[in-house]
Amino acid sequence: MMNHLIDALGGEEDTYYLLLRAFQISSVLVVGGEIVFGSPYGSQSKYKGALALNGQLTWVLMELVSPVALLYSYFAMDSFIPVTRSKRHSLVSTAFCTLWIMHYANRALVYPLRQASRKPMHIGIGLVSCLFNALNGYLNGRWFSVFSSGLYNDDYFYTYTWQVVFGLCLFVLGMVGNIYHDNILMRLRRPATGKPNNRYSVPIGGLFAMVSCPHYFCEVVEWTGYAILTQSPAAWTFVLATLCNLLPRAYSIHKWYQREFPKYPTNRKAMIPYII
């Protein structure tokens, strides 16, 4: 069935770039959708109806889709989809896949299991997130294995030294910053008593002095570093999608903080220091 669909669209290469453009366009449309409908998951979720799923379990499952899709499209997809280009698994591209897996090992397993609690999630949000992660994993995995056209040869790290050093530094700083600020939020929800606290309070520490959602800012920094490091159009598309998703959500959370806490610091921006 997959073969027939791809053949009808002009082969995998044409399908790949069609999906890449569709992903870019849909990412921009997400901004308008979140402005109109909000971002109804996590702290912004109020749904408790029949279609509500366990928040932590749903988060784990939908986040695991991304590394699974990446690894499958990188290693195994040619078993049922013929390609017109030779497939390459270099040490460089495998290293980039490893960084991806490192991020999602934390995001899909460590992060949700350390949370004190998580609000129920609407099944629609979970399904859309699974689709997003599957497409994102496919686009990046196939770029690394097929459509990068030999970019990731053994001399890549020497040829593109500044991109490698700068991109890797941003990736590491972003990932560490994301985890650090997540820890601050977790301590608010699980105080010294060790018992979950369902009441929200104003986070303090790190970049919270400047913005309401520094963990989102750090995630954008992390994936920007990854895109610089890999020079991948799929990775840059992921940066666009991340920014379009997190920026309006951060703004919504920022306004929520201001409504809930009358003495909320007035100097804080929503996500990007000094800007918004």
Short mmCIF file of the C-alpha atoms (twelve columns), coordinates in Angstrom:
data_MODEL
# 
_entry.id   MODEL 
# 
loop_
_atom_site.group_PDB 
_atom_site.id 
_atom_site.type_symbol 
_atom_site.label_atom_id 
_atom_site.label_alt_id 
_atom_site.label_comp_id 
_atom_site.label_asym_id 
_atom_site.label_seq_id 
_atom_site.Cartn_x 
_atom_site.Cartn_y 
_atom_site.Cartn_z 
_atom_site.pdbx_PDB_model_num 
ATOM 1   C CA . MET A 1   0.000   0.000  0.000  1 
ATOM 2   C CA . MET A 2   2.819   2.383  0.905  1 
ATOM 3   C CA . ASN A 3   4.589   1.619  -2.366 1 
ATOM 4   C CA . HIS A 4   1.465   2.430  -4.410 1 
ATOM 5   C CA . LEU A 5   0.931   5.700  -2.550 1 
ATOM 6   C CA . ILE A 6   4.518   6.844  -3.072 1 
ATOM 7   C CA . ASP A 7   4.490   5.790  -6.732 1 
ATOM 8   C CA . ALA A 8   1.288   7.785  -7.259 1 
ATOM 9   C CA . LEU A 9   3.013   10.861 -5.823 1 
ATOM 10  C CA . GLY A 10  6.022   10.506 -8.114 1 
ATOM 11  C CA . GLY A 11  8.386   8.339  -6.070 1 
ATOM 12  C CA . GLU A 12  9.822   8.774  -2.591 1 
ATOM 13  C CA . GLU A 13  12.012  11.776 -3.395 1 
ATOM 14  C CA . ASP A 14  9.078   13.798 -4.684 1 
ATOM 15  C CA . THR A 15  6.945   12.602 -1.781 1 
ATOM 16  C CA . TYR A 16  9.668   13.527 0.697  1 
ATOM 17  C CA . TYR A 17  9.920   17.150 -0.447 1 
ATOM 18  C CA . LEU A 18  6.138   17.415 -0.721 1 
ATOM 19  C CA . LEU A 19  5.811   16.337 2.903  1 
ATOM 20  C CA . LEU A 20  8.608   18.709 3.912  1 
ATOM 21  C CA . ARG A 21  6.776   21.688 2.358  1 
ATOM 22  C CA . ALA A 22  3.477   20.562 3.875  1 
ATOM 23  C CA . PHE A 23  5.141   20.333 7.287  1 
ATOM 24  C CA . GLN A 24  6.480   23.871 6.925  1 
ATOM 25  C CA . ILE A 25  3.102   25.293 5.892  1 
ATOM 26  C CA . SER A 26  1.207   23.449 8.625  1 
ATOM 27  C CA . SER A 27  3.698   24.698 11.225 1 
ATOM 28  C CA . VAL A 28  2.877   28.299 10.340 1 
ATOM 29  C CA . LEU A 29  -0.845  27.543 10.438 1 
ATOM 30  C CA . VAL A 30  -0.439  26.158 13.959 1 
ATOM 31  C CA . VAL A 31  0.309   29.685 15.199 1 
ATOM 32  C CA . GLY A 32  -3.128  30.898 14.130 1 
ATOM 33  C CA . GLY A 33  -4.773  27.775 15.533 1 
ATOM 34  C CA . GLU A 34  -3.197  28.224 18.950 1 
ATOM 35  C CA . ILE A 35  -4.086  31.913 19.023 1 
ATOM 36  C CA . VAL A 36  -7.744  31.070 18.331 1 
ATOM 37  C CA . PHE A 37  -8.150  27.813 20.263 1 
ATOM 38  C CA . GLY A 38  -5.295  28.012 22.769 1 
ATOM 39  C CA . SER A 39  -2.873  25.190 23.591 1 
ATOM 40  C CA . PRO A 40  -5.009  22.736 25.569 1 
ATOM 41  C CA . TYR A 41  -2.513  20.397 27.209 1 
ATOM 42  C CA . GLY A 42  -0.443  20.459 30.383 1 
ATOM 43  C CA . SER A 43  -1.167  23.430 32.647 1 
ATOM 44  C CA . GLN A 44  -3.525  24.878 30.005 1 
ATOM 45  C CA . SER A 45  -5.711  21.774 29.840 1 
ATOM 46  C CA . LYS A 46  -9.190  21.851 31.380 1 
ATOM 47  C CA . TYR A 47  -10.763 18.898 29.570 1 
ATOM 48  C CA . LYS A 48  -12.029 16.038 31.768 1 
ATOM 49  C CA . GLY A 49  -14.548 14.392 29.440 1 
ATOM 50  C CA . ALA A 50  -14.887 10.885 28.066 1 
ATOM 51  C CA . LEU A 51  -12.071 11.403 25.542 1 
ATOM 52  C CA . ALA A 52  -9.515  12.315 28.203 1 
ATOM 53  C CA . LEU A 53  -6.460  10.053 28.417 1 
ATOM 54  C CA . ASN A 54  -3.911  9.598  31.186 1 
ATOM 55  C CA . GLY A 55  -1.579  12.571 30.684 1 
ATOM 56  C CA . GLN A 56  1.705   10.922 31.623 1 
ATOM 57  C CA . LEU A 57  1.147   7.690  29.695 1 
ATOM 58  C CA . THR A 58  -0.054  9.569  26.613 1 
ATOM 59  C CA . TRP A 59  2.995   11.860 26.757 1 
ATOM 60  C CA . VAL A 60  5.354   8.868  26.898 1 
ATOM 61  C CA . LEU A 61  3.691   7.129  23.952 1 
ATOM 62  C CA . MET A 62  3.448   10.171 21.681 1 
ATOM 63  C CA . GLU A 63  7.042   11.277 22.358 1 
ATOM 64  C CA . LEU A 64  8.398   7.776  21.710 1 
ATOM 65  C CA . VAL A 65  6.937   7.951  18.199 1 
ATOM 66  C CA . SER A 66  9.657   10.404 17.122 1 
ATOM 67  C CA . PRO A 67  12.780  8.304  17.870 1 
ATOM 68  C CA . VAL A 68  11.064  5.142  16.628 1 
ATOM 69  C CA . ALA A 69  10.153  6.848  13.333 1 
ATOM 70  C CA . LEU A 70  13.669  8.266  12.982 1 
ATOM 71  C CA . LEU A 71  15.388  4.915  13.576 1 
ATOM 72  C CA . TYR A 72  12.982  3.027  11.331 1 
ATOM 73  C CA . SER A 73  13.309  5.457  8.436  1 
ATOM 74  C CA . TYR A 74  17.087  5.579  8.907  1 
ATOM 75  C CA . PHE A 75  17.770  1.845  9.114  1 
ATOM 76  C CA . ALA A 76  14.832  -0.221 7.851  1 
ATOM 77  C CA . MET A 77  12.546  1.694  5.547  1 
ATOM 78  C CA . ASP A 78  14.238  0.599  2.297  1 
ATOM 79  C CA . SER A 79  12.962  -2.921 2.912  1 
ATOM 80  C CA . PHE A 80  9.593   -1.905 1.432  1 
ATOM 81  C CA . ILE A 81  10.242  1.466  -0.261 1 
ATOM 82  C CA . PRO A 82  12.681  1.440  -3.196 1 
ATOM 83  C CA . VAL A 83  14.776  4.604  -3.548 1 
ATOM 84  C CA . THR A 84  16.583  6.070  -6.533 1 
ATOM 85  C CA . ARG A 85  19.585  7.194  -4.486 1 
ATOM 86  C CA . SER A 86  22.096  5.009  -2.699 1 
ATOM 87  C CA . LYS A 87  21.560  4.745  1.030  1 
ATOM 88  C CA . ARG A 88  24.397  5.849  3.290  1 
ATOM 89  C CA . HIS A 89  24.961  5.147  6.964  1 
ATOM 90  C CA . SER A 90  28.064  7.090  7.894  1 
ATOM 91  C CA . LEU A 91  29.518  7.558  11.354 1 
ATOM 92  C CA . VAL A 92  28.592  11.229 11.083 1 
ATOM 93  C CA . SER A 93  24.914  10.687 10.293 1 
ATOM 94  C CA . THR A 94  24.699  7.946  12.926 1 
ATOM 95  C CA . ALA A 95  26.166  10.374 15.482 1 
ATOM 96  C CA . PHE A 96  23.462  12.895 14.592 1 
ATOM 97  C CA . CYS A 97  20.793  10.228 15.049 1 
ATOM 98  C CA . THR A 98  22.324  9.425  18.441 1 
ATOM 99  C CA . LEU A 99  21.899  13.043 19.577 1 
ATOM 100 C CA . TRP A 100 18.258  12.830 18.536 1 
ATOM 101 C CA . ILE A 101 17.792  9.668  20.596 1 
ATOM 102 C CA . MET A 102 19.505  11.294 23.599 1 
ATOM 103 C CA . HIS A 103 17.009  14.147 23.531 1 
ATOM 104 C CA . TYR A 104 13.993  11.876 23.293 1 
ATOM 105 C CA . ALA A 105 15.278  9.427  25.902 1 
ATOM 106 C CA . ASN A 106 14.957  12.313 28.333 1 
ATOM 107 C CA . ARG A 107 11.817  13.812 26.816 1 
ATOM 108 C CA . ALA A 108 9.843   10.587 26.417 1 
ATOM 109 C CA . LEU A 109 10.974  8.600  29.467 1 
ATOM 110 C CA . VAL A 110 12.950  10.492 32.113 1 
ATOM 111 C CA . TYR A 111 10.977  13.758 32.027 1 
ATOM 112 C CA . PRO A 112 7.386   12.421 32.365 1 
ATOM 113 C CA . LEU A 113 8.328   9.740  34.903 1 
ATOM 114 C CA . ARG A 114 9.889   12.385 37.155 1 
ATOM 115 C CA . GLN A 115 6.788   14.565 37.116 1 
ATOM 116 C CA . ALA A 116 4.601   14.573 40.215 1 
ATOM 117 C CA . SER A 117 1.468   14.550 38.065 1 
ATOM 118 C CA . ARG A 118 0.160   15.541 34.668 1 
ATOM 119 C CA . LYS A 119 -3.319  16.676 33.689 1 
ATOM 120 C CA . PRO A 120 -5.434  14.396 31.450 1 
ATOM 121 C CA . MET A 121 -4.955  14.912 27.732 1 
ATOM 122 C CA . HIS A 122 -7.646  14.951 25.055 1 
ATOM 123 C CA . ILE A 123 -7.249  12.022 22.682 1 
ATOM 124 C CA . GLY A 124 -7.215  14.430 19.733 1 
ATOM 125 C CA . ILE A 125 -4.133  16.228 21.085 1 
ATOM 126 C CA . GLY A 126 -2.380  12.890 21.534 1 
ATOM 127 C CA . LEU A 127 -3.182  11.719 17.999 1 
ATOM 128 C CA . VAL A 128 -2.089  14.996 16.379 1 
ATOM 129 C CA . SER A 129 1.142   14.877 18.379 1 
ATOM 130 C CA . CYS A 130 1.788   11.303 17.238 1 
ATOM 131 C CA . LEU A 131 1.296   12.351 13.613 1 
ATOM 132 C CA . PHE A 132 3.634   15.328 14.081 1 
ATOM 133 C CA . ASN A 133 6.346   13.170 15.662 1 
ATOM 134 C CA . ALA A 134 6.017   10.419 13.074 1 
ATOM 135 C CA . LEU A 135 6.392   12.871 10.192 1 
ATOM 136 C CA . ASN A 136 9.247   14.695 11.888 1 
ATOM 137 C CA . GLY A 137 11.100  11.454 12.593 1 
ATOM 138 C CA . TYR A 138 10.599  10.259 9.014  1 
ATOM 139 C CA . LEU A 139 11.792  13.514 7.433  1 
ATOM 140 C CA . ASN A 140 14.951  13.671 9.532  1 
ATOM 141 C CA . GLY A 141 15.732  9.957  9.344  1 
ATOM 142 C CA . ARG A 142 15.419  9.839  5.552  1 
ATOM 143 C CA . TRP A 143 17.471  12.988 5.144  1 
ATOM 144 C CA . PHE A 144 20.307  11.396 7.089  1 
ATOM 145 C CA . SER A 145 20.139  8.073  5.259  1 
ATOM 146 C CA . VAL A 146 19.122  8.945  1.693  1 
ATOM 147 C CA . PHE A 147 18.537  12.552 0.674  1 
ATOM 148 C CA . SER A 148 21.618  14.256 2.123  1 
ATOM 149 C CA . SER A 149 23.519  13.184 -1.042 1 
ATOM 150 C CA . GLY A 150 26.780  12.214 0.618  1 
ATOM 151 C CA . LEU A 151 27.024  15.355 2.753  1 
ATOM 152 C CA . TYR A 152 27.946  13.378 5.862  1 
ATOM 153 C CA . ASN A 153 31.224  11.873 4.702  1 
ATOM 154 C CA . ASP A 154 34.232  11.214 6.929  1 
ATOM 155 C CA . ASP A 155 35.548  14.767 6.412  1 
ATOM 156 C CA . TYR A 156 32.342  16.493 7.512  1 
ATOM 157 C CA . PHE A 157 33.613  17.534 10.955 1 
ATOM 158 C CA . TYR A 158 36.774  19.022 9.404  1 
ATOM 159 C CA . THR A 159 35.081  20.677 6.442  1 
ATOM 160 C CA . TYR A 160 32.369  22.342 8.533  1 
ATOM 161 C CA . THR A 161 34.262  22.921 11.762 1 
ATOM 162 C CA . TRP A 162 32.525  26.123 12.867 1 
ATOM 163 C CA . GLN A 163 29.063  24.718 12.180 1 
ATOM 164 C CA . VAL A 164 29.932  21.585 14.142 1 
ATOM 165 C CA . VAL A 165 31.403  23.401 17.157 1 
ATOM 166 C CA . PHE A 166 28.822  26.182 17.307 1 
ATOM 167 C CA . GLY A 167 25.860  23.912 16.604 1 
ATOM 168 C CA . LEU A 168 26.950  21.285 19.132 1 
ATOM 169 C CA . CYS A 169 27.485  23.949 21.809 1 
ATOM 170 C CA . LEU A 170 23.997  25.348 21.226 1 
ATOM 171 C CA . PHE A 171 22.491  21.860 21.268 1 
ATOM 172 C CA . VAL A 172 24.143  20.947 24.579 1 
ATOM 173 C CA . LEU A 173 23.397  24.314 26.198 1 
ATOM 174 C CA . GLY A 174 19.783  24.127 25.057 1 
ATOM 175 C CA . MET A 175 19.316  20.586 26.322 1 
ATOM 176 C CA . VAL A 176 20.960  21.307 29.688 1 
ATOM 177 C CA . GLY A 177 18.950  24.527 30.041 1 
ATOM 178 C CA . ASN A 178 15.735  22.708 29.195 1 
ATOM 179 C CA . ILE A 179 16.359  20.069 31.864 1 
ATOM 180 C CA . TYR A 180 17.486  22.669 34.433 1 
ATOM 181 C CA . HIS A 181 14.332  24.760 34.096 1 
ATOM 182 C CA . ASP A 182 12.119  21.663 33.998 1 
ATOM 183 C CA . ASN A 183 13.664  20.726 37.348 1 
ATOM 184 C CA . ILE A 184 12.671  24.098 38.797 1 
ATOM 185 C CA . LEU A 185 9.071   23.552 37.710 1 
ATOM 186 C CA . MET A 186 9.069   20.006 39.080 1 
ATOM 187 C CA . ARG A 187 10.273  21.177 42.492 1 
ATOM 188 C CA . LEU A 188 7.303   23.543 42.651 1 
ATOM 189 C CA . ARG A 189 4.901   20.650 42.015 1 
ATOM 190 C CA . ARG A 190 6.747   18.261 44.381 1 
ATOM 191 C CA . PRO A 191 7.994   20.216 47.420 1 
ATOM 192 C CA . ALA A 192 10.334  18.954 50.148 1 
ATOM 193 C CA . THR A 193 7.584   16.755 51.610 1 
ATOM 194 C CA . GLY A 194 7.742   14.622 48.450 1 
ATOM 195 C CA . LYS A 195 3.973   14.761 48.017 1 
ATOM 196 C CA . PRO A 196 2.508   16.107 44.753 1 
ATOM 197 C CA . ASN A 197 1.273   19.676 44.995 1 
ATOM 198 C CA . ASN A 198 -1.615  20.531 42.690 1 
ATOM 199 C CA . ARG A 199 -1.333  24.259 43.362 1 
ATOM 200 C CA . TYR A 200 0.673   26.420 40.992 1 
ATOM 201 C CA . SER A 201 3.184   29.043 42.118 1 
ATOM 202 C CA . VAL A 202 5.573   31.480 40.489 1 
ATOM 203 C CA . PRO A 203 8.831   29.800 39.384 1 
ATOM 204 C CA . ILE A 204 12.091  31.472 40.397 1 
ATOM 205 C CA . GLY A 205 15.665  30.811 39.271 1 
ATOM 206 C CA . GLY A 206 17.719  30.709 36.105 1 
ATOM 207 C CA . LEU A 207 16.122  32.356 33.103 1 
ATOM 208 C CA . PHE A 208 12.800  32.532 34.930 1 
ATOM 209 C CA . ALA A 209 14.087  35.929 36.030 1 
ATOM 210 C CA . MET A 210 13.656  37.053 32.423 1 
ATOM 211 C CA . VAL A 211 10.924  34.946 30.833 1 
ATOM 212 C CA . SER A 212 7.924   32.860 31.856 1 
ATOM 213 C CA . CYS A 213 8.897   29.815 29.757 1 
ATOM 214 C CA . PRO A 214 12.700  29.479 29.627 1 
ATOM 215 C CA . HIS A 215 12.366  25.721 29.097 1 
ATOM 216 C CA . TYR A 216 10.665  26.473 25.761 1 
ATOM 217 C CA . PHE A 217 13.333  29.007 24.842 1 
ATOM 218 C CA . CYS A 218 16.041  26.454 25.613 1 
ATOM 219 C CA . GLU A 219 14.314  23.839 23.466 1 
ATOM 220 C CA . VAL A 220 14.310  26.219 20.491 1 
ATOM 221 C CA . VAL A 221 18.020  26.922 21.131 1 
ATOM 222 C CA . GLU A 222 18.695  23.185 21.296 1 
ATOM 223 C CA . TRP A 223 17.083  22.393 17.951 1 
ATOM 224 C CA . THR A 224 18.568  25.478 16.307 1 
ATOM 225 C CA . GLY A 225 21.967  24.131 17.315 1 
ATOM 226 C CA . TYR A 226 21.021  20.754 15.879 1 
ATOM 227 C CA . ALA A 227 20.006  22.340 12.567 1 
ATOM 228 C CA . ILE A 228 23.283  24.284 12.366 1 
ATOM 229 C CA . LEU A 229 25.224  21.133 13.235 1 
ATOM 230 C CA . THR A 230 23.521  18.919 10.653 1 
ATOM 231 C CA . GLN A 231 22.755  21.521 7.918  1 
ATOM 232 C CA . SER A 232 19.536  19.598 7.341  1 
ATOM 233 C CA . PRO A 233 16.423  21.209 5.823  1 
ATOM 234 C CA . ALA A 234 14.372  18.735 7.836  1 
ATOM 235 C CA . ALA A 235 16.057  19.898 11.048 1 
ATOM 236 C CA . TRP A 236 15.451  23.562 10.146 1 
ATOM 237 C CA . THR A 237 11.808  22.682 9.491  1 
ATOM 238 C CA . PHE A 238 11.693  21.180 12.984 1 
ATOM 239 C CA . VAL A 239 13.036  24.470 14.376 1 
ATOM 240 C CA . LEU A 240 10.232  26.318 12.580 1 
ATOM 241 C CA . ALA A 241 7.628   23.864 13.883 1 
ATOM 242 C CA . THR A 242 8.983   24.085 17.432 1 
ATOM 243 C CA . LEU A 243 8.956   27.870 17.390 1 
ATOM 244 C CA . CYS A 244 5.456   28.053 15.895 1 
ATOM 245 C CA . ASN A 245 4.140   25.649 18.515 1 
ATOM 246 C CA . LEU A 246 5.921   26.937 21.625 1 
ATOM 247 C CA . LEU A 247 5.855   30.702 21.089 1 
ATOM 248 C CA . PRO A 248 2.036   31.119 21.182 1 
ATOM 249 C CA . ARG A 249 1.841   28.544 23.976 1 
ATOM 250 C CA . ALA A 250 4.429   30.486 25.988 1 
ATOM 251 C CA . TYR A 251 2.473   33.685 25.441 1 
ATOM 252 C CA . SER A 252 -0.701  31.943 26.660 1 
ATOM 253 C CA . ILE A 253 1.093   30.663 29.774 1 
ATOM 254 C CA . HIS A 254 2.589   34.115 30.369 1 
ATOM 255 C CA . LYS A 255 -0.882  35.687 30.338 1 
ATOM 256 C CA . TRP A 256 -2.149  32.923 32.610 1 
ATOM 257 C CA . TYR A 257 0.599   33.692 35.147 1 
ATOM 258 C CA . GLN A 258 -0.336  37.375 35.044 1 
ATOM 259 C CA . ARG A 259 -4.003  36.567 35.679 1 
ATOM 260 C CA . GLU A 260 -3.346  34.062 38.453 1 
ATOM 261 C CA . PHE A 261 -0.685  36.065 40.307 1 
ATOM 262 C CA . PRO A 262 -1.384  39.811 40.626 1 
ATOM 263 C CA . LYS A 263 2.204   40.453 41.766 1 
ATOM 264 C CA . TYR A 264 3.751   38.515 38.902 1 
ATOM 265 C CA . PRO A 265 7.065   40.168 37.865 1 
ATOM 266 C CA . THR A 266 6.352   42.810 35.225 1 
ATOM 267 C CA . ASN A 267 9.831   42.620 33.691 1 
ATOM 268 C CA . ARG A 268 9.383   39.039 32.444 1 
ATOM 269 C CA . LYS A 269 8.712   38.331 28.796 1 
ATOM 270 C CA . ALA A 270 6.886   35.239 27.580 1 
ATOM 271 C CA . MET A 271 9.674   33.173 26.012 1 
ATOM 272 C CA . ILE A 272 12.482  35.119 24.338 1 
ATOM 273 C CA . PRO A 273 14.472  37.423 26.676 1 
ATOM 274 C CA . TYR A 274 13.975  41.145 25.997 1 
ATOM 275 C CA . ILE A 275 11.791  40.428 22.931 1 
ATOM 276 C CA . ILE A 276 8.549   38.560 23.599 1 
# 
